[in-house]
Amino acid sequence: MSKFKKYRVGDKFKLSRIDPDDTSFLTGDEAAQRAALDAMALELDELQDVLHAEGRRKVLLVLQGMDTSGKDGTVRWVFSRTSPLGVRVTAFKAPSEEERAHDYLWRCHAAVPRTGEIMVWNRSHYEDVLVPVVEGWIDGEEARRRYAQINDFERLLTETGTVVVKCMLHIDKDEQRERLQARIDTPGKQWKFSMGDLEVRTKWADYQKAYQNALAATSSDHAPWHVVPANSKRHRNMVIAQLLVKTLRDMKLKPPPPDPALKGMVVK
């Protein structure tokens, strides 16, 4: 049985049952944990190299979570040893005027990974079944319609060679308070803070409910969700690093066969 199973969203899923303080993926002291994470990062680099050489498939990592849950930090640490030539990151902000003039999936389809590439989405199309729901811009019927459209969109991706890995970084409200306060108290990090973060924070329960519904409705066999306990930053990074490494191993990647024309060739 996969050790990731307890984090995978399935039948009878309840977000409230996932403990944000869980650190079961961490073993040993801090030095050992950092060494293990570095080893994962190195293997991820090697696997991405073969993914690129194979030239047939691609990987999409979707990162969602409340403000301060660590989406940026995940990218920084999990891909710390990976060549920037093989990993691309797209951060989805509030839609631009051009993006609002199209359907809500338009901007996402324009940012899917190329063949041989790992693409990371820092926030994603799931913003369109979270913020509009909490703010009351769409009703339950429209939300359910979007869930179905997202499932179809992700099925299209998987059927055309993209392996989709979706992770919700799960922190609790107290952890968010501490992280927001740290941003306010640290001049070098104040640029990360927005007054809007405090407004969103007042709707914590509503967002948890919106996540609960969205994850339950869009965790499929072809694109399952994993809820990653993320109060511990190292635990968050370790889970996602191991999940990505396992995903790439399971793809059984193979580089192109040797070129017979190069056999015996000597460079002078």
PDB file of C-alpha atoms in Angstrom:
ATOM      1  CA  MET A   1       0.000   0.000   0.000  1.00  0.00           C
ATOM      2  CA  SER A   2       1.325   3.421  -0.955  1.00  0.00           C
ATOM      3  CA  LYS A   3       2.370   5.547   2.000  1.00  0.00           C
ATOM      4  CA  PHE A   4       0.734   8.485   0.217  1.00  0.00           C
ATOM      5  CA  LYS A   5      -2.695   6.877   0.464  1.00  0.00           C
ATOM      6  CA  LYS A   6      -3.661   8.610   3.705  1.00  0.00           C
ATOM      7  CA  TYR A   7      -3.157  11.988   2.003  1.00  0.00           C
ATOM      8  CA  ARG A   8      -4.983  11.063  -1.207  1.00  0.00           C
ATOM      9  CA  VAL A   9      -8.481  12.449  -1.590  1.00  0.00           C
ATOM     10  CA  GLY A  10     -10.975   9.643  -2.099  1.00  0.00           C
ATOM     11  CA  ASP A  11     -14.433   8.550  -1.090  1.00  0.00           C
ATOM     12  CA  LYS A  12     -15.751   9.984   2.187  1.00  0.00           C
ATOM     13  CA  PHE A  13     -12.926  12.534   2.204  1.00  0.00           C
ATOM     14  CA  LYS A  14     -12.999  15.139   4.971  1.00  0.00           C
ATOM     15  CA  LEU A  15     -10.403  17.912   4.932  1.00  0.00           C
ATOM     16  CA  SER A  16     -10.864  18.356   8.674  1.00  0.00           C
ATOM     17  CA  ARG A  17      -9.515  14.855   9.272  1.00  0.00           C
ATOM     18  CA  ILE A  18      -6.094  15.720   7.817  1.00  0.00           C
ATOM     19  CA  ASP A  19      -3.818  17.004  10.588  1.00  0.00           C
ATOM     20  CA  PRO A  20      -1.736  19.984   9.375  1.00  0.00           C
ATOM     21  CA  ASP A  21       0.813  19.146  12.114  1.00  0.00           C
ATOM     22  CA  ASP A  22       1.431  15.631  10.781  1.00  0.00           C
ATOM     23  CA  THR A  23       5.163  15.035  10.144  1.00  0.00           C
ATOM     24  CA  SER A  24       5.127  11.299   9.475  1.00  0.00           C
ATOM     25  CA  PHE A  25       7.352  11.643   6.394  1.00  0.00           C
ATOM     26  CA  LEU A  26      10.218  13.059   8.467  1.00  0.00           C
ATOM     27  CA  THR A  27      12.733  10.750  10.154  1.00  0.00           C
ATOM     28  CA  GLY A  28      15.958  11.481  12.030  1.00  0.00           C
ATOM     29  CA  ASP A  29      17.238  14.871  13.126  1.00  0.00           C
ATOM     30  CA  GLU A  30      17.161  18.089  11.136  1.00  0.00           C
ATOM     31  CA  ALA A  31      20.492  17.385   9.424  1.00  0.00           C
ATOM     32  CA  ALA A  32      19.291  13.957   8.305  1.00  0.00           C
ATOM     33  CA  GLN A  33      16.037  15.429   7.017  1.00  0.00           C
ATOM     34  CA  ARG A  34      17.849  18.075   5.012  1.00  0.00           C
ATOM     35  CA  ALA A  35      20.196  15.444   3.570  1.00  0.00           C
ATOM     36  CA  ALA A  36      17.252  13.250   2.591  1.00  0.00           C
ATOM     37  CA  LEU A  37      15.520  16.165   0.900  1.00  0.00           C
ATOM     38  CA  ASP A  38      18.694  17.028  -1.005  1.00  0.00           C
ATOM     39  CA  ALA A  39      18.969  13.422  -2.171  1.00  0.00           C
ATOM     40  CA  MET A  40      15.365  13.609  -3.404  1.00  0.00           C
ATOM     41  CA  ALA A  41      16.128  16.861  -5.225  1.00  0.00           C
ATOM     42  CA  LEU A  42      19.140  15.270  -6.953  1.00  0.00           C
ATOM     43  CA  GLU A  43      17.113  12.245  -8.041  1.00  0.00           C
ATOM     44  CA  LEU A  44      14.379  14.524  -9.299  1.00  0.00           C
ATOM     45  CA  ASP A  45      16.954  16.286 -11.467  1.00  0.00           C
ATOM     46  CA  GLU A  46      18.125  12.965 -12.906  1.00  0.00           C
ATOM     47  CA  LEU A  47      14.579  11.823 -13.624  1.00  0.00           C
ATOM     48  CA  GLN A  48      13.677  15.115 -15.255  1.00  0.00           C
ATOM     49  CA  ASP A  49      16.713  14.724 -17.530  1.00  0.00           C
ATOM     50  CA  VAL A  50      15.392  11.364 -18.738  1.00  0.00           C
ATOM     51  CA  LEU A  51      11.889  12.824 -19.115  1.00  0.00           C
ATOM     52  CA  HIS A  52      13.374  15.444 -21.425  1.00  0.00           C
ATOM     53  CA  ALA A  53      15.461  12.914 -23.348  1.00  0.00           C
ATOM     54  CA  GLU A  54      12.490  10.589 -23.834  1.00  0.00           C
ATOM     55  CA  GLY A  55      10.594  13.493 -25.376  1.00  0.00           C
ATOM     56  CA  ARG A  56       7.090  11.992 -25.245  1.00  0.00           C
ATOM     57  CA  ARG A  57       5.461  12.916 -21.954  1.00  0.00           C
ATOM     58  CA  LYS A  58       5.253  15.776 -19.473  1.00  0.00           C
ATOM     59  CA  VAL A  59       4.352  16.435 -15.837  1.00  0.00           C
ATOM     60  CA  LEU A  60       2.090  19.106 -14.361  1.00  0.00           C
ATOM     61  CA  LEU A  61       2.378  19.853 -10.639  1.00  0.00           C
ATOM     62  CA  VAL A  62      -0.557  21.876  -9.302  1.00  0.00           C
ATOM     63  CA  LEU A  63       0.005  23.651  -5.964  1.00  0.00           C
ATOM     64  CA  GLN A  64      -2.962  25.085  -4.088  1.00  0.00           C
ATOM     65  CA  GLY A  65      -3.307  26.336  -0.537  1.00  0.00           C
ATOM     66  CA  MET A  66      -4.304  29.221   1.677  1.00  0.00           C
ATOM     67  CA  ASP A  67      -2.071  32.313   1.844  1.00  0.00           C
ATOM     68  CA  THR A  68       1.338  31.488   3.436  1.00  0.00           C
ATOM     69  CA  SER A  69       0.852  27.728   2.936  1.00  0.00           C
ATOM     70  CA  GLY A  70       4.220  27.586   1.188  1.00  0.00           C
ATOM     71  CA  LYS A  71       3.701  27.349  -2.542  1.00  0.00           C
ATOM     72  CA  ASP A  72       6.760  29.497  -3.308  1.00  0.00           C
ATOM     73  CA  GLY A  73       8.869  27.671  -0.716  1.00  0.00           C
ATOM     74  CA  THR A  74       7.895  24.315  -2.192  1.00  0.00           C
ATOM     75  CA  VAL A  75       9.148  25.356  -5.605  1.00  0.00           C
ATOM     76  CA  ARG A  76      12.354  26.778  -4.115  1.00  0.00           C
ATOM     77  CA  TRP A  77      13.305  23.668  -2.143  1.00  0.00           C
ATOM     78  CA  VAL A  78      11.854  20.727  -4.070  1.00  0.00           C
ATOM     79  CA  PHE A  79      13.439  21.913  -7.316  1.00  0.00           C
ATOM     80  CA  SER A  80      16.623  23.259  -5.717  1.00  0.00           C
ATOM     81  CA  ARG A  81      18.856  20.885  -7.697  1.00  0.00           C
ATOM     82  CA  THR A  82      16.823  20.675 -10.898  1.00  0.00           C
ATOM     83  CA  SER A  83      17.978  22.327 -14.106  1.00  0.00           C
ATOM     84  CA  PRO A  84      15.896  25.435 -14.840  1.00  0.00           C
ATOM     85  CA  LEU A  85      15.833  24.294 -18.471  1.00  0.00           C
ATOM     86  CA  GLY A  86      13.524  21.434 -17.546  1.00  0.00           C
ATOM     87  CA  VAL A  87      11.188  23.083 -15.037  1.00  0.00           C
ATOM     88  CA  ARG A  88       8.858  25.980 -15.709  1.00  0.00           C
ATOM     89  CA  VAL A  89       6.706  27.797 -13.148  1.00  0.00           C
ATOM     90  CA  THR A  90       3.538  29.772 -13.756  1.00  0.00           C
ATOM     91  CA  ALA A  91       1.957  31.814 -10.972  1.00  0.00           C
ATOM     92  CA  PHE A  92      -1.717  32.530 -11.514  1.00  0.00           C
ATOM     93  CA  LYS A  93      -2.754  35.929 -10.191  1.00  0.00           C
ATOM     94  CA  ALA A  94      -6.110  37.685 -10.454  1.00  0.00           C
ATOM     95  CA  PRO A  95      -7.247  37.425 -14.096  1.00  0.00           C
ATOM     96  CA  SER A  96      -6.226  40.234 -16.434  1.00  0.00           C
ATOM     97  CA  GLU A  97      -8.735  42.006 -18.675  1.00  0.00           C
ATOM     98  CA  GLU A  98      -7.600  39.827 -21.577  1.00  0.00           C
ATOM     99  CA  GLU A  99      -8.036  36.672 -19.519  1.00  0.00           C
ATOM    100  CA  ARG A 100     -11.485  37.694 -18.292  1.00  0.00           C
ATOM    101  CA  ALA A 101     -12.540  38.104 -21.925  1.00  0.00           C
ATOM    102  CA  HIS A 102     -12.093  34.319 -22.391  1.00  0.00           C
ATOM    103  CA  ASP A 103     -13.406  31.284 -20.569  1.00  0.00           C
ATOM    104  CA  TYR A 104     -11.739  30.678 -17.191  1.00  0.00           C
ATOM    105  CA  LEU A 105      -9.663  27.731 -18.461  1.00  0.00           C
ATOM    106  CA  TRP A 106      -8.193  29.682 -21.373  1.00  0.00           C
ATOM    107  CA  ARG A 107      -5.209  31.044 -19.488  1.00  0.00           C
ATOM    108  CA  CYS A 108      -4.506  27.624 -17.983  1.00  0.00           C
ATOM    109  CA  HIS A 109      -4.503  25.752 -21.262  1.00  0.00           C
ATOM    110  CA  ALA A 110      -2.004  28.304 -22.564  1.00  0.00           C
ATOM    111  CA  ALA A 111       0.397  27.315 -19.748  1.00  0.00           C
ATOM    112  CA  VAL A 112       0.346  23.515 -19.887  1.00  0.00           C
ATOM    113  CA  PRO A 113       3.757  21.798 -19.997  1.00  0.00           C
ATOM    114  CA  ARG A 114       5.601  21.105 -23.203  1.00  0.00           C
ATOM    115  CA  THR A 115       6.821  17.624 -24.042  1.00  0.00           C
ATOM    116  CA  GLY A 116       9.695  16.591 -21.761  1.00  0.00           C
ATOM    117  CA  GLU A 117       8.973  19.340 -19.268  1.00  0.00           C
ATOM    118  CA  ILE A 118       7.839  19.639 -15.661  1.00  0.00           C
ATOM    119  CA  MET A 119       5.434  22.539 -15.247  1.00  0.00           C
ATOM    120  CA  VAL A 120       4.516  23.891 -11.810  1.00  0.00           C
ATOM    121  CA  TRP A 121       1.356  25.911 -11.304  1.00  0.00           C
ATOM    122  CA  ASN A 122       1.489  28.190  -8.272  1.00  0.00           C
ATOM    123  CA  ARG A 123      -2.276  28.477  -7.848  1.00  0.00           C
ATOM    124  CA  SER A 124      -4.305  27.308 -10.816  1.00  0.00           C
ATOM    125  CA  HIS A 125      -7.703  26.838 -12.428  1.00  0.00           C
ATOM    126  CA  TYR A 126      -8.919  25.848  -8.957  1.00  0.00           C
ATOM    127  CA  GLU A 127      -8.952  29.510  -7.977  1.00  0.00           C
ATOM    128  CA  ASP A 128     -12.070  29.670 -10.161  1.00  0.00           C
ATOM    129  CA  VAL A 129     -13.952  27.248  -7.905  1.00  0.00           C
ATOM    130  CA  LEU A 130     -12.680  28.785  -4.667  1.00  0.00           C
ATOM    131  CA  VAL A 131     -12.722  32.595  -4.722  1.00  0.00           C
ATOM    132  CA  PRO A 132     -15.957  32.931  -6.781  1.00  0.00           C
ATOM    133  CA  VAL A 133     -17.691  30.442  -4.490  1.00  0.00           C
ATOM    134  CA  VAL A 134     -16.637  32.143  -1.270  1.00  0.00           C
ATOM    135  CA  GLU A 135     -17.419  35.610  -2.620  1.00  0.00           C
ATOM    136  CA  GLY A 136     -20.803  34.498  -3.943  1.00  0.00           C
ATOM    137  CA  TRP A 137     -19.995  35.351  -7.558  1.00  0.00           C
ATOM    138  CA  ILE A 138     -21.202  31.922  -8.710  1.00  0.00           C
ATOM    139  CA  ASP A 139     -23.852  29.668  -7.222  1.00  0.00           C
ATOM    140  CA  GLY A 140     -23.688  25.969  -6.393  1.00  0.00           C
ATOM    141  CA  GLU A 141     -24.996  24.917  -9.792  1.00  0.00           C
ATOM    142  CA  GLU A 142     -22.275  26.860 -11.595  1.00  0.00           C
ATOM    143  CA  ALA A 143     -19.628  25.506  -9.227  1.00  0.00           C
ATOM    144  CA  ARG A 144     -20.701  21.922 -10.001  1.00  0.00           C
ATOM    145  CA  ARG A 145     -20.620  22.706 -13.714  1.00  0.00           C
ATOM    146  CA  ARG A 146     -17.063  23.973 -13.336  1.00  0.00           C
ATOM    147  CA  TYR A 147     -16.027  20.872 -11.379  1.00  0.00           C
ATOM    148  CA  ALA A 148     -17.178  18.757 -14.331  1.00  0.00           C
ATOM    149  CA  GLN A 149     -15.385  21.006 -16.821  1.00  0.00           C
ATOM    150  CA  ILE A 150     -12.165  20.811 -14.808  1.00  0.00           C
ATOM    151  CA  ASN A 151     -12.381  17.017 -14.686  1.00  0.00           C
ATOM    152  CA  ASP A 152     -12.809  16.952 -18.474  1.00  0.00           C
ATOM    153  CA  PHE A 153      -9.929  19.392 -18.943  1.00  0.00           C
ATOM    154  CA  GLU A 154      -7.598  17.274 -16.822  1.00  0.00           C
ATOM    155  CA  ARG A 155      -8.725  14.123 -18.609  1.00  0.00           C
ATOM    156  CA  LEU A 156      -7.766  15.781 -21.892  1.00  0.00           C
ATOM    157  CA  LEU A 157      -4.323  16.549 -20.486  1.00  0.00           C
ATOM    158  CA  THR A 158      -3.720  13.022 -19.224  1.00  0.00           C
ATOM    159  CA  GLU A 159      -4.961  11.418 -22.436  1.00  0.00           C
ATOM    160  CA  THR A 160      -2.473  13.517 -24.410  1.00  0.00           C
ATOM    161  CA  GLY A 161       0.591  12.587 -22.361  1.00  0.00           C
ATOM    162  CA  THR A 162       0.529  14.800 -19.274  1.00  0.00           C
ATOM    163  CA  VAL A 163       0.793  13.271 -15.816  1.00  0.00           C
ATOM    164  CA  VAL A 164      -1.088  15.561 -13.400  1.00  0.00           C
ATOM    165  CA  VAL A 165       0.007  15.788  -9.738  1.00  0.00           C
ATOM    166  CA  LYS A 166      -2.236  17.951  -7.540  1.00  0.00           C
ATOM    167  CA  CYS A 167      -1.241  18.984  -4.005  1.00  0.00           C
ATOM    168  CA  MET A 168      -3.197  21.079  -1.536  1.00  0.00           C
ATOM    169  CA  LEU A 169      -0.790  22.495   1.067  1.00  0.00           C
ATOM    170  CA  HIS A 170      -2.726  22.232   4.322  1.00  0.00           C
ATOM    171  CA  ILE A 171      -1.935  24.588   7.203  1.00  0.00           C
ATOM    172  CA  ASP A 172      -4.087  25.619  10.150  1.00  0.00           C
ATOM    173  CA  LYS A 173      -5.255  29.101  11.047  1.00  0.00           C
ATOM    174  CA  ASP A 174      -2.768  29.536  13.912  1.00  0.00           C
ATOM    175  CA  GLU A 175       0.155  28.670  11.619  1.00  0.00           C
ATOM    176  CA  GLN A 176      -1.065  31.191   9.076  1.00  0.00           C
ATOM    177  CA  ARG A 177      -1.282  33.861  11.790  1.00  0.00           C
ATOM    178  CA  GLU A 178       2.342  33.236  12.781  1.00  0.00           C
ATOM    179  CA  ARG A 179       3.554  33.365   9.189  1.00  0.00           C
ATOM    180  CA  LEU A 180       1.646  36.547   8.402  1.00  0.00           C
ATOM    181  CA  GLN A 181       2.982  38.160  11.577  1.00  0.00           C
ATOM    182  CA  ALA A 182       6.522  37.154  10.623  1.00  0.00           C
ATOM    183  CA  ARG A 183       6.105  38.908   7.289  1.00  0.00           C
ATOM    184  CA  ILE A 184       4.878  42.068   9.009  1.00  0.00           C
ATOM    185  CA  ASP A 185       7.701  42.009  11.570  1.00  0.00           C
ATOM    186  CA  THR A 186      10.494  41.361   9.052  1.00  0.00           C
ATOM    187  CA  PRO A 187      11.258  44.374   6.820  1.00  0.00           C
ATOM    188  CA  GLY A 188      12.819  42.170   4.159  1.00  0.00           C
ATOM    189  CA  LYS A 189       9.625  40.121   3.893  1.00  0.00           C
ATOM    190  CA  GLN A 190       7.025  42.856   4.107  1.00  0.00           C
ATOM    191  CA  TRP A 191       6.721  42.893   0.317  1.00  0.00           C
ATOM    192  CA  LYS A 192       5.041  39.482   0.636  1.00  0.00           C
ATOM    193  CA  PHE A 193       2.305  40.873   2.855  1.00  0.00           C
ATOM    194  CA  SER A 194      -0.951  42.289   1.543  1.00  0.00           C
ATOM    195  CA  MET A 195      -3.785  43.814   3.528  1.00  0.00           C
ATOM    196  CA  GLY A 196      -6.030  41.630   1.411  1.00  0.00           C
ATOM    197  CA  ASP A 197      -4.532  38.605   3.190  1.00  0.00           C
ATOM    198  CA  LEU A 198      -6.270  39.734   6.378  1.00  0.00           C
ATOM    199  CA  GLU A 199      -9.616  40.064   4.612  1.00  0.00           C
ATOM    200  CA  VAL A 200      -9.313  36.550   3.195  1.00  0.00           C
ATOM    201  CA  ARG A 201      -8.330  35.295   6.632  1.00  0.00           C
ATOM    202  CA  THR A 202     -11.683  36.404   8.062  1.00  0.00           C
ATOM    203  CA  LYS A 203     -13.299  33.916   5.663  1.00  0.00           C
ATOM    204  CA  TRP A 204     -11.133  30.972   6.730  1.00  0.00           C
ATOM    205  CA  ALA A 205     -14.057  28.625   7.418  1.00  0.00           C
ATOM    206  CA  ASP A 206     -15.671  29.460   4.081  1.00  0.00           C
ATOM    207  CA  TYR A 207     -12.453  28.692   2.226  1.00  0.00           C
ATOM    208  CA  GLN A 208     -12.020  25.403   4.072  1.00  0.00           C
ATOM    209  CA  LYS A 209     -15.529  24.429   2.990  1.00  0.00           C
ATOM    210  CA  ALA A 210     -14.820  25.506  -0.597  1.00  0.00           C
ATOM    211  CA  TYR A 211     -11.626  23.422  -0.623  1.00  0.00           C
ATOM    212  CA  GLN A 212     -13.485  20.458   0.849  1.00  0.00           C
ATOM    213  CA  ASN A 213     -16.080  20.555  -1.926  1.00  0.00           C
ATOM    214  CA  ALA A 214     -13.654  21.256  -4.769  1.00  0.00           C
ATOM    215  CA  LEU A 215     -11.166  18.556  -3.794  1.00  0.00           C
ATOM    216  CA  ALA A 216     -13.865  15.942  -3.273  1.00  0.00           C
ATOM    217  CA  ALA A 217     -15.445  16.745  -6.651  1.00  0.00           C
ATOM    218  CA  THR A 218     -12.224  16.831  -8.700  1.00  0.00           C
ATOM    219  CA  SER A 219     -10.024  14.081  -7.279  1.00  0.00           C
ATOM    220  CA  SER A 220     -10.135  11.472 -10.026  1.00  0.00           C
ATOM    221  CA  ASP A 221      -8.226   8.355 -11.012  1.00  0.00           C
ATOM    222  CA  HIS A 222      -6.533  10.288 -13.794  1.00  0.00           C
ATOM    223  CA  ALA A 223      -5.751  13.372 -11.661  1.00  0.00           C
ATOM    224  CA  PRO A 224      -6.012  12.659  -7.917  1.00  0.00           C
ATOM    225  CA  TRP A 225      -5.594  15.223  -5.178  1.00  0.00           C
ATOM    226  CA  HIS A 226      -3.192  14.857  -2.251  1.00  0.00           C
ATOM    227  CA  VAL A 227      -3.635  16.975   0.879  1.00  0.00           C
ATOM    228  CA  VAL A 228      -0.146  17.649   2.236  1.00  0.00           C
ATOM    229  CA  PRO A 229       0.206  18.534   5.946  1.00  0.00           C
ATOM    230  CA  ALA A 230       2.235  21.740   5.703  1.00  0.00           C
ATOM    231  CA  ASN A 231       2.604  23.319   9.147  1.00  0.00           C
ATOM    232  CA  SER A 232       6.126  21.875   8.970  1.00  0.00           C
ATOM    233  CA  LYS A 233       7.875  23.279   5.930  1.00  0.00           C
ATOM    234  CA  ARG A 234      10.365  20.415   5.737  1.00  0.00           C
ATOM    235  CA  HIS A 235       7.564  17.880   5.927  1.00  0.00           C
ATOM    236  CA  ARG A 236       5.702  19.681   3.148  1.00  0.00           C
ATOM    237  CA  ASN A 237       8.789  19.655   0.955  1.00  0.00           C
ATOM    238  CA  MET A 238       9.601  16.025   1.692  1.00  0.00           C
ATOM    239  CA  VAL A 239       6.110  14.773   0.868  1.00  0.00           C
ATOM    240  CA  ILE A 240       5.963  16.601  -2.443  1.00  0.00           C
ATOM    241  CA  ALA A 241       9.536  15.670  -3.398  1.00  0.00           C
ATOM    242  CA  GLN A 242       8.859  12.001  -2.702  1.00  0.00           C
ATOM    243  CA  LEU A 243       5.516  12.120  -4.499  1.00  0.00           C
ATOM    244  CA  LEU A 244       7.133  13.617  -7.610  1.00  0.00           C
ATOM    245  CA  VAL A 245      10.021  11.145  -7.554  1.00  0.00           C
ATOM    246  CA  LYS A 246       7.583   8.236  -7.204  1.00  0.00           C
ATOM    247  CA  THR A 247       5.461   9.635 -10.040  1.00  0.00           C
ATOM    248  CA  LEU A 248       8.444   9.876 -12.378  1.00  0.00           C
ATOM    249  CA  ARG A 249       9.735   6.436 -11.379  1.00  0.00           C
ATOM    250  CA  ASP A 250       6.317   4.924 -12.060  1.00  0.00           C
ATOM    251  CA  MET A 251       6.358   6.438 -15.548  1.00  0.00           C
ATOM    252  CA  LYS A 252       9.266   4.063 -16.340  1.00  0.00           C
ATOM    253  CA  LEU A 253      11.023   6.689 -18.390  1.00  0.00           C
ATOM    254  CA  LYS A 254      13.474   5.575 -21.058  1.00  0.00           C
ATOM    255  CA  PRO A 255      15.967   7.640 -23.043  1.00  0.00           C
ATOM    256  CA  PRO A 256      16.116   7.155 -26.825  1.00  0.00           C
ATOM    257  CA  PRO A 257      17.949   3.977 -27.971  1.00  0.00           C
ATOM    258  CA  PRO A 258      21.631   4.309 -28.915  1.00  0.00           C
ATOM    259  CA  ASP A 259      22.323   5.571 -32.421  1.00  0.00           C
ATOM    260  CA  PRO A 260      23.995   2.763 -34.417  1.00  0.00           C
ATOM    261  CA  ALA A 261      25.749   5.373 -36.537  1.00  0.00           C
ATOM    262  CA  LEU A 262      27.733   6.473 -33.482  1.00  0.00           C
ATOM    263  CA  LYS A 263      29.062   3.006 -32.622  1.00  0.00           C
ATOM    264  CA  GLY A 264      32.842   3.021 -32.646  1.00  0.00           C
ATOM    265  CA  MET A 265      33.065   6.728 -33.477  1.00  0.00           C
ATOM    266  CA  VAL A 266      36.175   8.404 -32.111  1.00  0.00           C
ATOM    267  CA  VAL A 267      36.411  12.167 -31.668  1.00  0.00           C
ATOM    268  CA  LYS A 268      39.826  13.457 -32.751  1.00  0.00           C
TER     269      LYS A 268
END
